[in-house]
CSV table of C-alpha atoms and ligand atoms in Angstrom, one decimal:
chain,number,residue,atom,x,y,z
A,202,MET,CA,-105.1,54.2,42.5
A,203,LEU,CA,-108.4,56.0,42.2
A,204,SER,CA,-109.8,58.9,44.3
A,205,PHE,CA,-113.3,60.2,44.9
A,206,GLU,CA,-113.8,63.9,45.7
A,207,GLY,CA,-116.6,66.3,46.2
A,208,ILE,CA,-118.2,68.5,49.0
A,209,GLU,CA,-120.5,67.1,51.7
A,210,GLY,CA,-123.3,64.7,50.3
A,211,ALA,CA,-121.8,64.7,46.7
A,212,GLY,CA,-122.3,60.8,46.5
A,213,LYS,CA,-118.7,59.6,47.0
A,214,SER,CA,-119.6,56.8,49.5
A,215,THR,CA,-122.8,55.8,47.4
A,216,HIS,CA,-120.7,55.1,44.3
A,217,ILE,CA,-117.5,53.6,45.6
A,218,ASN,CA,-119.0,50.2,46.4
A,219,LYS,CA,-120.7,49.8,43.2
A,220,LEU,CA,-117.5,50.7,41.3
A,221,LYS,CA,-115.6,48.1,43.4
A,222,GLU,CA,-118.2,45.3,42.4
A,223,ASP,CA,-117.8,46.3,38.7
A,224,LEU,CA,-114.0,46.3,38.8
A,225,GLU,CA,-113.9,42.9,40.6
A,226,ASN,CA,-116.1,41.5,38.0
A,227,GLU,CA,-113.5,42.5,35.4
A,228,GLY,CA,-110.8,40.6,37.4
A,229,TYR,CA,-109.3,43.4,39.6
A,230,THR,CA,-108.7,43.2,43.4
A,231,VAL,CA,-110.0,46.3,45.0
A,232,PHE,CA,-109.3,47.9,48.3
A,233,ILE,CA,-111.5,50.9,49.6
A,234,THR,CA,-110.1,53.3,52.0
A,235,ARG,CA,-110.9,56.6,53.3
A,236,GLU,CA,-109.4,59.9,54.6
A,237,PRO,CA,-109.1,60.9,57.2
A,238,GLY,CA,-108.7,57.4,58.4
A,239,GLY,CA,-107.9,53.9,56.9
A,240,THR,CA,-105.4,52.9,59.6
A,241,LYS,CA,-105.7,52.6,63.4
A,242,PHE,CA,-103.9,55.7,63.8
A,243,GLY,CA,-105.7,57.5,60.9
A,244,GLU,CA,-109.0,56.6,62.5
A,245,LYS,CA,-107.9,58.1,65.8
A,246,LEU,CA,-107.0,61.4,63.9
A,247,ARG,CA,-110.4,61.4,62.1
A,248,GLU,CA,-112.1,61.2,65.6
A,249,ALA,CA,-109.8,63.9,66.8
A,250,ILE,CA,-110.5,66.3,64.0
A,251,LEU,CA,-114.2,65.7,63.0
A,252,CYS,CA,-115.3,65.6,66.6
A,253,SER,CA,-113.2,68.5,67.8
A,254,ASP,CA,-115.1,70.9,70.0
A,255,VAL,CA,-112.5,73.7,69.5
A,256,PRO,CA,-111.7,75.3,66.2
A,257,LEU,CA,-108.4,74.1,64.9
A,258,GLY,CA,-106.0,76.5,63.2
A,259,PRO,CA,-105.7,75.8,59.4
A,260,ILE,CA,-102.1,74.7,59.6
A,261,ALA,CA,-102.7,72.3,62.4
A,262,GLU,CA,-105.6,70.9,60.3
A,263,ALA,CA,-103.6,70.6,57.2
A,264,HIS,CA,-100.9,68.7,59.1
A,265,LEU,CA,-103.3,66.4,60.7
A,266,PHE,CA,-104.8,65.3,57.4
A,267,ALA,CA,-101.3,65.0,55.9
A,268,SER,CA,-100.3,62.8,58.8
A,269,SER,CA,-103.3,60.4,58.4
A,270,ARG,CA,-102.5,60.4,54.6
A,271,ALA,CA,-98.8,59.6,55.0
A,272,GLN,CA,-99.4,56.8,57.4
A,273,LEU,CA,-102.2,55.3,55.2
A,274,LEU,CA,-99.8,55.3,52.1
A,275,LYS,CA,-97.1,53.6,54.1
A,276,GLU,CA,-99.1,50.9,55.9
A,277,LEU,CA,-101.5,50.1,53.1
A,278,THR,CA,-101.5,51.7,49.8
A,279,LEU,CA,-97.9,51.6,48.5
A,280,GLU,CA,-97.8,47.8,49.4
A,281,LYS,CA,-101.1,47.0,47.7
A,282,LEU,CA,-100.2,48.9,44.6
A,283,LYS,CA,-97.1,46.6,44.0
A,284,ILE,CA,-99.6,43.8,43.3
A,285,PRO,CA,-100.6,43.6,39.7
A,286,LYS,CA,-104.1,44.1,38.9
A,287,THR,CA,-104.8,45.8,42.2
A,288,ILE,CA,-106.7,49.0,42.6
A,289,VAL,CA,-106.9,51.1,45.8
A,290,ILE,CA,-109.9,53.5,45.9
A,291,TYR,CA,-109.7,56.5,48.2
A,292,ASP,CA,-112.8,58.2,49.6
A,293,ARG,CA,-111.1,61.6,49.6
A,294,PHE,CA,-107.4,62.3,49.2
A,295,LEU,CA,-105.1,65.3,48.4
A,296,ASP,CA,-107.6,67.4,46.6
A,297,SER,CA,-109.7,67.6,49.7
A,298,SER,CA,-106.7,69.2,51.5
A,299,LEU,CA,-106.3,71.7,48.4
A,300,ALA,CA,-110.1,72.6,48.5
A,301,TYR,CA,-110.6,72.6,52.4
A,302,GLN,CA,-107.5,73.8,53.8
A,303,GLY,CA,-105.8,75.3,50.8
A,304,VAL,CA,-108.8,77.4,49.5
A,305,ALA,CA,-111.6,77.4,52.0
A,306,ARG,CA,-109.3,77.9,55.0
A,307,GLY,CA,-107.2,80.2,53.1
A,308,LEU,CA,-103.7,78.5,53.5
A,309,GLY,CA,-103.1,78.6,49.7
A,310,ILE,CA,-102.7,75.8,47.2
A,311,GLU,CA,-98.9,76.3,47.3
A,312,THR,CA,-98.7,75.6,51.1
A,313,ILE,CA,-100.6,72.4,50.6
A,314,LEU,CA,-98.5,71.3,47.7
A,315,GLU,CA,-95.3,72.2,49.8
A,316,ILE,CA,-96.5,69.8,52.5
A,317,HIS,CA,-97.0,67.1,50.0
A,318,SER,CA,-93.6,67.6,48.4
A,319,HIS,CA,-92.2,64.9,50.8
A,320,TYR,CA,-92.4,61.3,50.2
A,321,PRO,CA,-94.8,59.3,50.4
A,322,LEU,CA,-97.1,62.3,50.1
A,323,THR,CA,-95.9,63.0,46.6
A,324,THR,CA,-98.0,59.9,45.7
A,325,VAL,CA,-101.0,61.0,43.4
A,326,PRO,CA,-104.0,59.1,42.1
A,327,ASN,CA,-103.9,57.9,38.5
A,328,LEU,CA,-107.6,59.1,38.2
A,329,THR,CA,-109.5,61.5,40.4
A,330,LEU,CA,-113.5,61.4,40.1
A,331,TYR,CA,-114.6,64.7,41.3
A,332,ILE,CA,-118.5,64.6,41.8
A,333,GLU,CA,-119.6,68.1,41.3
A,334,ILE,CA,-122.7,69.3,43.0
A,335,SER,CA,-124.2,72.7,44.0
A,336,LEU,CA,-124.2,74.2,47.4
A,337,GLU,CA,-128.0,73.8,47.4
A,338,THR,CA,-127.9,70.1,46.6
A,339,SER,CA,-125.2,69.5,49.3
A,340,LYS,CA,-127.5,71.3,51.9
A,341,HIS,CA,-130.6,69.5,50.8
A,342,ARG,CA,-128.9,66.0,51.0
A,343,GLN,CA,-127.4,66.8,54.3
A,344,LYS,CA,-130.8,67.8,55.5
A,345,LEU,CA,-132.5,64.6,54.3
A,346,ARG,CA,-129.7,62.6,56.2
A,347,GLY,CA,-130.5,64.4,59.3
A,348,ASN,CA,-127.5,63.2,61.5
A,349,GLU,CA,-125.7,65.5,63.8
A,350,LYS,CA,-123.5,67.9,62.0
A,351,ASP,CA,-119.6,67.3,62.1
A,352,TYR,CA,-116.9,69.7,62.4
A,353,PHE,CA,-117.0,70.8,58.6
A,354,GLU,CA,-120.8,70.2,58.1
A,355,SER,CA,-121.4,73.1,60.6
A,356,GLU,CA,-119.7,75.6,58.4
A,357,LYS,CA,-121.7,78.3,56.6
A,358,ASP,CA,-122.3,79.0,52.9
A,359,PRO,CA,-119.3,81.1,52.1
A,360,PHE,CA,-117.1,78.1,53.2
A,361,TYR,CA,-119.0,75.8,50.9
A,362,ARG,CA,-118.7,78.1,48.1
A,363,SER,CA,-114.8,78.3,48.6
A,364,LEU,CA,-114.8,74.5,48.7
A,365,ILE,CA,-116.5,74.5,45.3
A,366,GLU,CA,-114.0,77.1,44.0
A,367,GLY,CA,-111.1,75.1,45.4
A,368,TYR,CA,-112.1,71.8,43.6
A,369,THR,CA,-112.5,73.8,40.3
A,370,ILE,CA,-108.9,75.2,40.7
A,371,ALA,CA,-107.6,71.7,41.6
A,372,SER,CA,-109.4,70.3,38.5
A,373,GLN,CA,-107.7,72.8,36.3
A,374,ILE,CA,-104.2,72.3,37.9
A,375,PHE,CA,-104.4,68.6,37.7
A,376,LYS,CA,-106.6,68.1,34.5
A,377,ASP,CA,-104.7,65.1,33.4
A,378,ARG,CA,-106.0,63.1,36.2
A,379,PHE,CA,-109.3,64.8,36.9
A,380,ALA,CA,-112.7,63.7,35.5
A,381,VAL,CA,-115.4,66.1,36.6
A,382,ILE,CA,-118.7,64.2,37.1
A,383,ASP,CA,-122.1,65.9,37.1
A,384,GLY,CA,-123.4,64.9,40.4
A,385,GLU,CA,-126.7,66.6,40.0
A,386,LYS,CA,-128.1,63.7,37.9
A,387,SER,CA,-129.8,60.7,39.4
A,388,ILE,CA,-127.7,58.0,41.3
A,389,ASP,CA,-127.8,55.9,38.2
A,390,GLY,CA,-126.9,58.7,35.9
A,391,VAL,CA,-124.1,59.6,38.1
A,392,TYR,CA,-122.7,56.1,38.3
A,393,GLU,CA,-122.9,55.7,34.6
A,394,GLN,CA,-120.5,58.6,34.2
A,395,ILE,CA,-118.2,57.2,36.8
A,396,LYS,CA,-118.1,53.7,35.3
A,397,MET,CA,-117.5,55.2,31.9
A,398,GLN,CA,-114.5,57.4,33.0
A,399,THR,CA,-113.0,54.6,35.2
A,400,PHE,CA,-113.0,51.9,32.4
A,401,LYS,CA,-111.8,54.6,29.7
A,402,HIS,CA,-108.9,55.3,32.0
A,403,ILE,CA,-108.1,51.5,32.6
A,404,LEU,CA,-108.3,50.8,28.8
A,405,ARG,CA,-105.9,53.6,28.2
A,406,LYS,CA,-103.2,52.2,30.4
B,727,T5A,N1,-111.3,66.8,54.8
B,727,T5A,C1,-110.9,65.5,54.4
B,727,T5A,C2,-110.4,67.9,54.9
B,727,T5A,O1,-110.9,69.0,55.2
B,727,T5A,N2,-109.2,67.9,54.2
B,727,T5A,C3,-108.7,66.6,53.9
B,727,T5A,O2,-107.6,66.5,53.5
B,727,T5A,C4,-109.6,65.5,53.9
B,727,T5A,C5,-109.2,64.0,53.5
B,727,T5A,C6,-114.4,64.0,56.0
B,727,T5A,C7,-114.3,65.4,56.2
B,727,T5A,O3,-113.0,65.9,56.3
B,727,T5A,C8,-112.7,66.9,55.4
B,727,T5A,C9,-113.7,66.9,54.5
B,727,T5A,C10,-114.9,66.3,55.2
B,727,T5A,O4,-115.7,67.3,55.8
B,727,T5A,P1,-116.4,62.4,55.4
B,727,T5A,O5,-117.4,62.0,56.3
B,727,T5A,O6,-115.4,61.4,54.9
B,727,T5A,O7,-115.8,63.7,56.1
B,727,T5A,O8,-116.9,63.1,54.1
B,727,T5A,P2,-118.2,63.6,53.6
B,727,T5A,O9,-118.1,64.3,52.4
B,727,T5A,O10,-118.8,64.5,54.9
B,727,T5A,O11,-119.2,62.5,53.5
B,727,T5A,P3,-120.7,62.5,53.0
B,727,T5A,O12,-121.2,61.1,53.4
B,727,T5A,O13,-121.4,63.7,53.5
B,727,T5A,O14,-120.6,62.6,51.4
B,727,T5A,P4,-120.7,61.5,50.2
B,727,T5A,O15,-120.0,60.3,50.6
B,727,T5A,O16,-120.1,62.4,49.1
B,727,T5A,O17,-122.1,61.2,50.2
B,727,T5A,P5,-123.0,60.1,50.2
B,727,T5A,O18,-122.7,59.0,49.2
B,727,T5A,O19,-122.8,59.6,51.7
B,727,T5A,O20,-124.3,60.6,50.0
B,727,T5A,C11,-125.0,61.5,50.7
B,727,T5A,C12,-126.7,61.3,50.6
B,727,T5A,O21,-127.1,61.7,49.3
B,727,T5A,C13,-127.7,60.7,48.6
B,727,T5A,C14,-127.4,59.4,49.2
B,727,T5A,O22,-128.2,58.5,49.1
B,727,T5A,C15,-127.1,59.9,50.7
B,727,T5A,O23,-128.4,59.9,51.4
B,727,T5A,N3,-127.3,60.7,47.1
B,727,T5A,C16,-128.1,61.1,46.3
B,727,T5A,N4,-129.3,61.4,46.1
B,727,T5A,C17,-129.9,61.7,44.9
B,727,T5A,N5,-129.2,61.8,43.7
B,727,T5A,C18,-127.9,61.4,43.7
B,727,T5A,N6,-127.2,61.4,42.6
B,727,T5A,C19,-127.2,61.1,45.0
B,727,T5A,N7,-126.0,60.7,45.4
B,727,T5A,C20,-126.1,60.5,46.7
């Protein structure tokens, strides 16, 4: 199981499909999924959270993301992972909750880990590819994209700075499964690092 992490515009979606193709060429069966979402129930939660026109309380947010995650693990991931040479790639997972709800919303890392102390939320990725970019790069890429801002994209600079701090904390706590990728490089330059880290991890197993 792999997860991609990073703030808005880091390049998670851009690189996931390329990695899927390369892993399939090596004989793996690959499933891509995203959070919040990935199941019928999770997609409804995604809509409810990201299109919410009222601010949600941090604890409500944390539990909504955890509900989506628990259902996705139950319905898809845990079954797929029983099949040999099968990889599930997540576009966001636990570390998003640590950075967004734990640090940026101020609930604390411990609170998020406590919520995740119940099965199947105890499942963790084998490798987390954290694509690190600056606040300025995130804003620049969001501006280029020009879509309407969703729930979190409307947040201000201090929130984004806390997110970066949150990911840094997560990467230190979970250094065994974290690979920090320099997301400021060109798309090819970023992908090269992702591919290298993923195959290094697979060969180590
Ligand atoms: N959330 C989620 C929580 O708060 N808690 C949780 O537990 C979870 C699971 C989900 C939101 O929910 C929050 C976090 C999020 O706010 P989302 O849409 O899934 O929202 O996630 P976003 O991060 O908002 O998705 P983005 O599309 O903004 O980011 P990506 O996928 O990282 O970026 P991507 O690949 O779409 O690239 C963005 C743009 O940058 C360009 C791309 O071409 C694209 O235009 N780009 C580059 N340009 C130059 N150089 C590079 N290296 C580039 N890489 C990408």
